[in-house]
Short mmCIF file of C-alpha atoms and ligand atoms in Angstrom, two decimals:
data_model
loop_
_atom_site.label_atom_id
_atom_site.label_comp_id
_atom_site.label_asym_id
_atom_site.label_seq_id
_atom_site.Cartn_x
_atom_site.Cartn_y
_atom_site.Cartn_z
CA MET A 57 -10.21 33.04 26.96
CA SER A 58 -9.39 29.54 25.84
CA ALA A 59 -11.77 26.85 24.72
CA VAL A 60 -10.89 23.43 26.11
CA SER A 61 -12.24 20.69 23.89
CA GLN A 62 -13.69 17.50 25.32
CA ILE A 63 -12.61 15.81 22.12
CA GLN A 64 -9.30 13.97 22.39
CA ARG A 65 -8.59 12.50 18.99
CA LEU A 66 -5.75 10.30 17.94
CA THR A 67 -3.10 12.61 16.49
CA VAL A 68 -1.04 11.99 13.38
CA SER A 69 2.15 11.93 15.45
CA LYS A 70 0.73 9.22 17.74
CA LEU A 71 -0.40 7.25 14.72
CA ARG A 72 2.99 7.56 13.11
CA ALA A 73 4.63 6.33 16.32
CA ARG A 74 2.64 3.09 15.95
CA LYS A 75 5.01 2.00 13.14
CA GLY A 76 5.93 -1.62 13.85
CA GLY A 77 3.71 -1.68 16.96
CA ASP A 78 0.06 -2.60 17.55
CA PRO A 79 -1.74 -2.98 14.22
CA ILE A 80 -3.57 0.17 13.15
CA VAL A 81 -7.32 -0.31 12.66
CA CYS A 82 -8.90 1.82 9.94
CA LEU A 83 -12.34 1.85 8.33
CA THR A 84 -14.33 4.16 6.11
CA ALA A 85 -17.41 6.16 7.13
CA TYR A 86 -19.48 8.67 5.20
CA THR A 87 -22.34 9.27 7.64
CA ALA A 88 -22.89 10.16 11.31
CA PRO A 89 -24.41 6.84 12.48
CA ILE A 90 -21.58 4.74 11.07
CA ALA A 91 -18.93 7.16 12.37
CA HIS A 92 -20.55 7.03 15.82
CA LEU A 93 -20.41 3.21 15.80
CA LEU A 94 -16.79 3.07 14.63
CA ASP A 95 -15.38 5.84 16.77
CA SER A 96 -14.40 3.91 19.91
CA LEU A 97 -13.30 0.81 17.98
CA VAL A 98 -10.94 2.10 15.31
CA ASP A 99 -7.90 4.36 15.12
CA VAL A 100 -8.67 6.07 11.82
CA ILE A 101 -11.94 6.86 10.08
CA LEU A 102 -11.40 7.57 6.40
CA VAL A 103 -14.06 9.57 4.60
CA GLY A 104 -13.15 7.75 1.41
CA ASP A 105 -14.03 8.80 -2.10
CA SER A 106 -15.42 5.26 -2.28
CA ALA A 107 -18.55 7.14 -1.08
CA ALA A 108 -19.12 7.75 -4.81
CA MET A 109 -19.70 4.02 -5.31
CA VAL A 110 -20.96 2.89 -1.90
CA VAL A 111 -23.40 5.72 -1.13
CA HIS A 112 -24.11 7.38 -4.46
CA GLY A 113 -24.21 4.30 -6.70
CA HIS A 114 -21.54 5.36 -9.22
CA GLU A 115 -19.41 2.79 -11.09
CA THR A 116 -16.11 4.43 -10.04
CA THR A 117 -14.84 6.91 -7.45
CA LEU A 118 -14.31 9.61 -10.08
CA PRO A 119 -17.60 11.55 -10.05
CA ILE A 120 -17.70 12.65 -6.41
CA SER A 121 -17.07 16.37 -5.80
CA LEU A 122 -15.06 18.08 -3.06
CA ASP A 123 -18.28 19.73 -1.82
CA LEU A 124 -19.91 16.34 -1.33
CA MET A 125 -16.79 14.90 0.34
CA ILE A 126 -16.79 17.84 2.75
CA ALA A 127 -20.48 17.31 3.56
CA HIS A 128 -19.80 13.63 4.34
CA ALA A 129 -16.74 14.58 6.43
CA GLN A 130 -18.74 17.15 8.43
CA ALA A 131 -21.20 14.41 9.45
CA VAL A 132 -18.36 12.04 10.38
CA VAL A 133 -16.49 14.66 12.44
CA ARG A 134 -19.69 15.66 14.27
CA ALA A 135 -20.39 12.06 15.28
CA SER A 136 -16.88 11.10 16.44
CA LYS A 137 -14.56 12.15 19.26
CA LYS A 138 -11.61 9.77 19.36
CA ALA A 139 -10.62 8.56 15.94
CA LEU A 140 -8.41 10.50 13.55
CA VAL A 141 -10.69 11.54 10.67
CA VAL A 142 -9.02 11.64 7.24
CA LEU A 143 -10.68 13.09 4.12
CA ASP A 144 -9.83 11.54 0.78
CA LEU A 145 -9.24 14.31 -1.75
CA PRO A 146 -11.45 13.46 -4.73
CA PHE A 147 -10.32 13.17 -8.34
CA GLY A 148 -9.82 16.58 -9.91
CA SER A 149 -9.37 18.51 -6.66
CA TYR A 150 -5.57 18.27 -6.28
CA GLU A 151 -3.68 16.80 -9.27
CA ALA A 152 -3.22 20.10 -11.15
CA GLY A 153 -0.54 21.24 -8.70
CA PRO A 154 0.43 21.79 -5.07
CA GLU A 155 -1.57 25.04 -4.79
CA PHE A 156 -4.74 23.27 -5.90
CA ALA A 157 -4.06 20.50 -3.39
CA PHE A 158 -3.50 23.08 -0.65
CA ALA A 159 -6.75 24.90 -1.45
CA ALA A 160 -8.72 21.64 -1.35
CA SER A 161 -7.02 20.50 1.87
CA ALA A 162 -7.57 23.86 3.57
CA ARG A 163 -11.29 23.58 2.79
CA ALA A 164 -11.36 20.05 4.24
CA ILE A 165 -9.65 21.20 7.44
CA LYS A 166 -11.55 24.48 7.88
CA GLU A 167 -15.03 23.41 6.75
CA ALA A 168 -15.11 19.81 8.01
CA GLY A 169 -12.50 19.82 10.79
CA VAL A 170 -10.68 16.70 9.57
CA GLY A 171 -7.25 15.91 11.00
CA ALA A 172 -5.59 14.94 7.72
CA ILE A 173 -6.16 14.39 4.02
CA LYS A 174 -5.36 11.42 1.79
CA LEU A 175 -4.31 11.61 -1.82
CA GLU A 176 -3.38 9.02 -4.45
CA GLY A 177 0.00 8.76 -6.15
CA GLY A 178 3.64 8.06 -5.30
CA CYS A 179 6.65 9.80 -6.91
CA ARG A 180 4.44 12.03 -9.04
CA MET A 181 2.74 13.46 -5.91
CA ALA A 182 5.91 13.88 -3.81
CA ASP A 183 6.24 17.63 -4.47
CA THR A 184 2.61 18.14 -3.56
CA ILE A 185 2.97 16.12 -0.34
CA ALA A 186 6.04 18.17 0.64
CA PHE A 187 4.18 21.42 -0.16
CA LEU A 188 1.21 20.40 1.96
CA THR A 189 3.13 19.10 4.96
CA ALA A 190 5.32 22.23 5.01
CA ARG A 191 2.08 24.24 5.31
CA GLY A 192 0.46 22.31 8.13
CA VAL A 193 -1.56 19.72 6.21
CA PRO A 194 -0.94 16.14 7.41
CA VAL A 195 -0.97 13.78 4.44
CA MET A 196 -1.77 10.09 4.21
CA ALA A 197 -0.38 8.83 0.90
CA HIS A 198 -1.86 6.01 -1.23
CA ILE A 199 0.17 3.86 -3.63
CA GLY A 200 -0.24 0.60 -5.54
CA LEU A 201 -3.69 0.21 -7.03
CA LEU A 202 -5.08 3.72 -7.51
CA PRO A 203 -8.85 3.73 -8.06
CA GLN A 204 -8.72 7.34 -9.34
CA ALA A 205 -6.43 6.16 -12.18
CA ILE A 206 -8.86 3.44 -13.26
CA GLN A 207 -9.35 4.99 -16.72
CA THR A 208 -5.62 4.90 -17.53
CA VAL A 209 -4.82 1.61 -15.81
CA GLY A 210 -7.94 -0.08 -17.15
CA GLY A 211 -8.91 -2.26 -14.18
CA TYR A 212 -8.46 -3.21 -10.54
CA LYS A 213 -5.22 -5.24 -10.62
CA THR A 214 -2.91 -6.42 -7.87
CA SER A 215 0.67 -5.22 -8.25
CA GLY A 216 4.02 -6.71 -7.26
CA ARG A 217 3.35 -10.31 -8.19
CA THR A 218 6.67 -10.44 -10.01
CA ARG A 219 9.95 -8.97 -8.73
CA GLU A 220 10.30 -6.85 -11.88
CA GLU A 221 7.30 -4.79 -10.74
CA TRP A 222 8.76 -3.99 -7.32
CA ALA A 223 11.23 -1.16 -8.02
CA PRO A 224 8.74 1.60 -9.04
CA LEU A 225 6.46 0.80 -6.11
CA MET A 226 9.37 0.87 -3.67
CA ASP A 227 10.39 4.22 -5.18
CA ASP A 228 6.85 5.47 -4.64
CA ALA A 229 6.92 4.38 -0.99
CA LYS A 230 10.28 6.09 -0.40
CA ALA A 231 9.20 9.26 -2.21
CA VAL A 232 6.00 9.76 -0.17
CA THR A 233 7.88 9.04 3.06
CA ASP A 234 10.67 11.51 2.26
CA ALA A 235 8.07 14.09 1.23
CA GLY A 236 6.59 13.96 4.75
CA ALA A 237 3.49 11.70 4.58
CA PHE A 238 2.63 10.35 8.06
CA ALA A 239 1.31 7.02 6.73
CA VAL A 240 0.74 5.33 3.41
CA VAL A 241 -2.07 3.13 2.11
CA LEU A 242 -0.82 0.14 0.09
CA GLU A 243 -3.68 -1.04 -2.10
CA GLY A 244 -3.82 -4.35 -3.97
CA MET A 245 -0.25 -5.53 -3.42
CA ALA A 246 1.34 -8.97 -3.26
CA GLU A 247 2.40 -9.85 0.29
CA PRO A 248 6.19 -10.09 -0.29
CA LEU A 249 6.23 -6.58 -1.77
CA ALA A 250 4.01 -5.15 1.00
CA ALA A 251 6.35 -6.76 3.56
CA GLU A 252 9.42 -5.31 1.84
CA ILE A 253 7.93 -1.80 1.71
CA THR A 254 6.81 -2.04 5.34
CA LYS A 255 10.40 -2.89 6.34
CA LEU A 256 11.88 -0.22 4.08
CA ILE A 257 10.02 2.90 5.19
CA ARG A 258 9.73 4.60 8.59
CA ILE A 259 6.01 5.45 8.38
CA PRO A 260 3.11 3.02 8.94
CA THR A 261 1.78 1.10 5.96
CA ILE A 262 -1.99 0.61 5.92
CA GLY A 263 -2.96 -2.27 3.65
CA ILE A 264 -6.11 -2.87 1.66
CA GLY A 265 -5.72 -6.18 -0.09
CA ALA A 266 -2.02 -5.98 0.80
CA SER A 267 -1.67 -8.66 3.50
CA PRO A 268 -1.01 -8.71 7.26
CA ALA A 269 2.60 -7.74 6.58
CA CYS A 270 1.38 -4.13 6.74
CA ASP A 271 1.26 -2.03 9.94
CA GLY A 272 -2.54 -1.92 9.75
CA GLN A 273 -5.53 -2.48 7.51
CA ILE A 274 -8.28 -0.35 6.00
CA LEU A 275 -11.49 -1.68 4.50
CA VAL A 276 -14.68 -0.15 3.20
CA THR A 277 -17.04 -0.63 6.16
CA GLU A 278 -20.03 -1.59 4.01
CA ASP A 279 -17.94 -4.41 2.47
CA LEU A 280 -17.35 -6.12 5.81
CA LEU A 281 -20.98 -5.51 6.80
CA GLY A 282 -22.37 -7.03 3.58
CA LEU A 283 -24.26 -3.86 2.62
CA SER A 284 -24.20 -3.09 -1.08
CA VAL A 285 -26.28 -2.89 -4.22
CA SER A 286 -24.33 -5.64 -6.01
CA GLY A 287 -23.85 -7.91 -2.99
CA ARG A 288 -20.26 -8.51 -4.17
CA VAL A 289 -17.01 -7.61 -2.37
CA PRO A 290 -13.31 -7.76 -3.33
CA SER A 291 -11.87 -11.27 -2.81
CA PHE A 292 -9.64 -10.24 0.15
CA VAL A 293 -12.55 -8.91 2.22
CA LYS A 294 -13.80 -10.96 5.14
CA ARG A 295 -17.53 -10.33 5.48
CA TYR A 296 -18.45 -10.24 9.18
CA THR A 297 -22.21 -9.96 8.77
CA ASP A 298 -24.87 -9.75 6.08
CA LEU A 299 -26.70 -6.46 6.41
CA ASN A 300 -28.33 -6.84 2.99
CA LYS A 301 -30.15 -9.87 4.39
CA ILE A 302 -30.81 -8.38 7.85
CA ILE A 303 -32.20 -5.11 6.44
CA GLY A 304 -34.19 -6.96 3.77
CA GLU A 305 -35.85 -9.13 6.44
CA ALA A 306 -36.57 -6.13 8.71
CA VAL A 307 -38.14 -4.15 5.85
CA ALA A 308 -40.22 -7.17 4.81
CA SER A 309 -41.54 -7.44 8.41
CA TYR A 310 -42.31 -3.73 8.42
CA ALA A 311 -44.14 -3.98 5.10
CA ALA A 312 -46.16 -6.93 6.43
CA ASP A 313 -47.09 -4.91 9.58
CA VAL A 314 -48.24 -1.91 7.55
CA ARG A 315 -50.26 -4.10 5.18
CA ALA A 316 -51.93 -5.70 8.23
CA ARG A 317 -52.52 -2.22 9.77
CA ARG A 318 -50.25 -3.04 12.73
CA PHE A 319 -48.87 0.46 13.34
CA PRO A 320 -49.66 2.22 16.60
CA ALA A 321 -50.36 5.92 17.18
CA ALA A 322 -48.04 8.02 19.34
CA GLU A 323 -49.76 8.38 22.70
CA HIS A 324 -49.11 11.98 23.75
CA THR A 325 -45.72 13.08 22.58
CA TYR A 326 -42.92 11.61 20.60
CA ALA A 327 -41.24 10.24 23.75
CA LEU A 328 -38.01 8.52 22.80
CA LYS A 329 -37.21 4.98 23.83
CA GLN A 330 -33.81 3.27 23.83
CA THR A 331 -33.64 0.55 21.19
O1 KIV B 290 -11.93 5.60 -0.84
C1 KIV B 290 -11.60 4.68 -0.10
O2 KIV B 290 -12.45 4.10 0.57
C2 KIV B 290 -10.18 4.32 -0.04
C3 KIV B 290 -9.72 3.10 0.63
C4 KIV B 290 -8.28 3.02 0.89
C5 KIV B 290 -10.53 2.19 1.35
O3 KIV B 290 -9.39 5.05 -0.54
#
C-alpha cells in the first residue's frame, strides 16, 4: 500500500535549477503561525538558529540546542505544505566531524521532516558537506559572516570590502559547491564580491546583507516585521511593518477593556469565529 501525500513541497533540485532565474524568496520561521503565513509566499522557510536570539532572548545564536531546533522545525513542518523547510544545525551539533553532522542531520530529517539542513563554514566544512550529500542529506551552505563564529571573529562585520579579502571567500564558495551543497547563503558581503561569487558558482546564492546581485535573499522574518525586544535591526533590513507598535497598541486596548470590565462570557460553547 502506498501513501500519497497531499503535500507538494519545493524540492532541492527545483530550487537549484532556479540559479540565475527568478529570485529565490527565503525567510525564517520558528513557529506554526508564522510558517503558515509564509508558506504560500516564499520558496524556502529556514528554521534558523537565530531562534536563540529572536525567540529565546539570547545575545548570540550559540546557546540553542539541537532538541530545541527540532521542536521548532516540527511546528514549522506541520504548518506548511509548499515551501522547502531547512533546519539550521546549531553550534556544537556538527563541527566535530562528518559523523556528528550526519547524526544531527538524520535527527532533523527523521524527527522533524525537514527537506534539508544548513551549516556554517566554507573550505573547512567541505568534507562534511560531501559526506552528508553522499548519504542523502541535502545541504545549504553558509559563508561570509558566520554568526556561530562570533567568539573567534569578535563581531558582525561585512567581508569583501577590499579585493585582498576576496580570494578566501571565493575559495569557500567553490569548495561548498564542489562538495555538493545545493545552495549557499552569503552573509554580510560587499556587493562586488557577492556578484563575483554568484557568477562563479553553479548553485544559487542566497544573500543576507549581500546585495541584489545574489540569486535570492533571506531575512529574519521578525526583522522585517519590526518585532523584537531591542527594536533594532541590521542596517540592510527593510522594515515592512511595525509589529512592536501594533501589538503594543492591541495589548493596551485589551488591558483597558479588562480594567473597565468589558469582557463578555461565552454564550453556550466555545464556538469559533473567523477573525
Ligand atoms: O539563523 C538564521 O536565521 C540564519 C540566517 C541566514 C537568516 O542563519
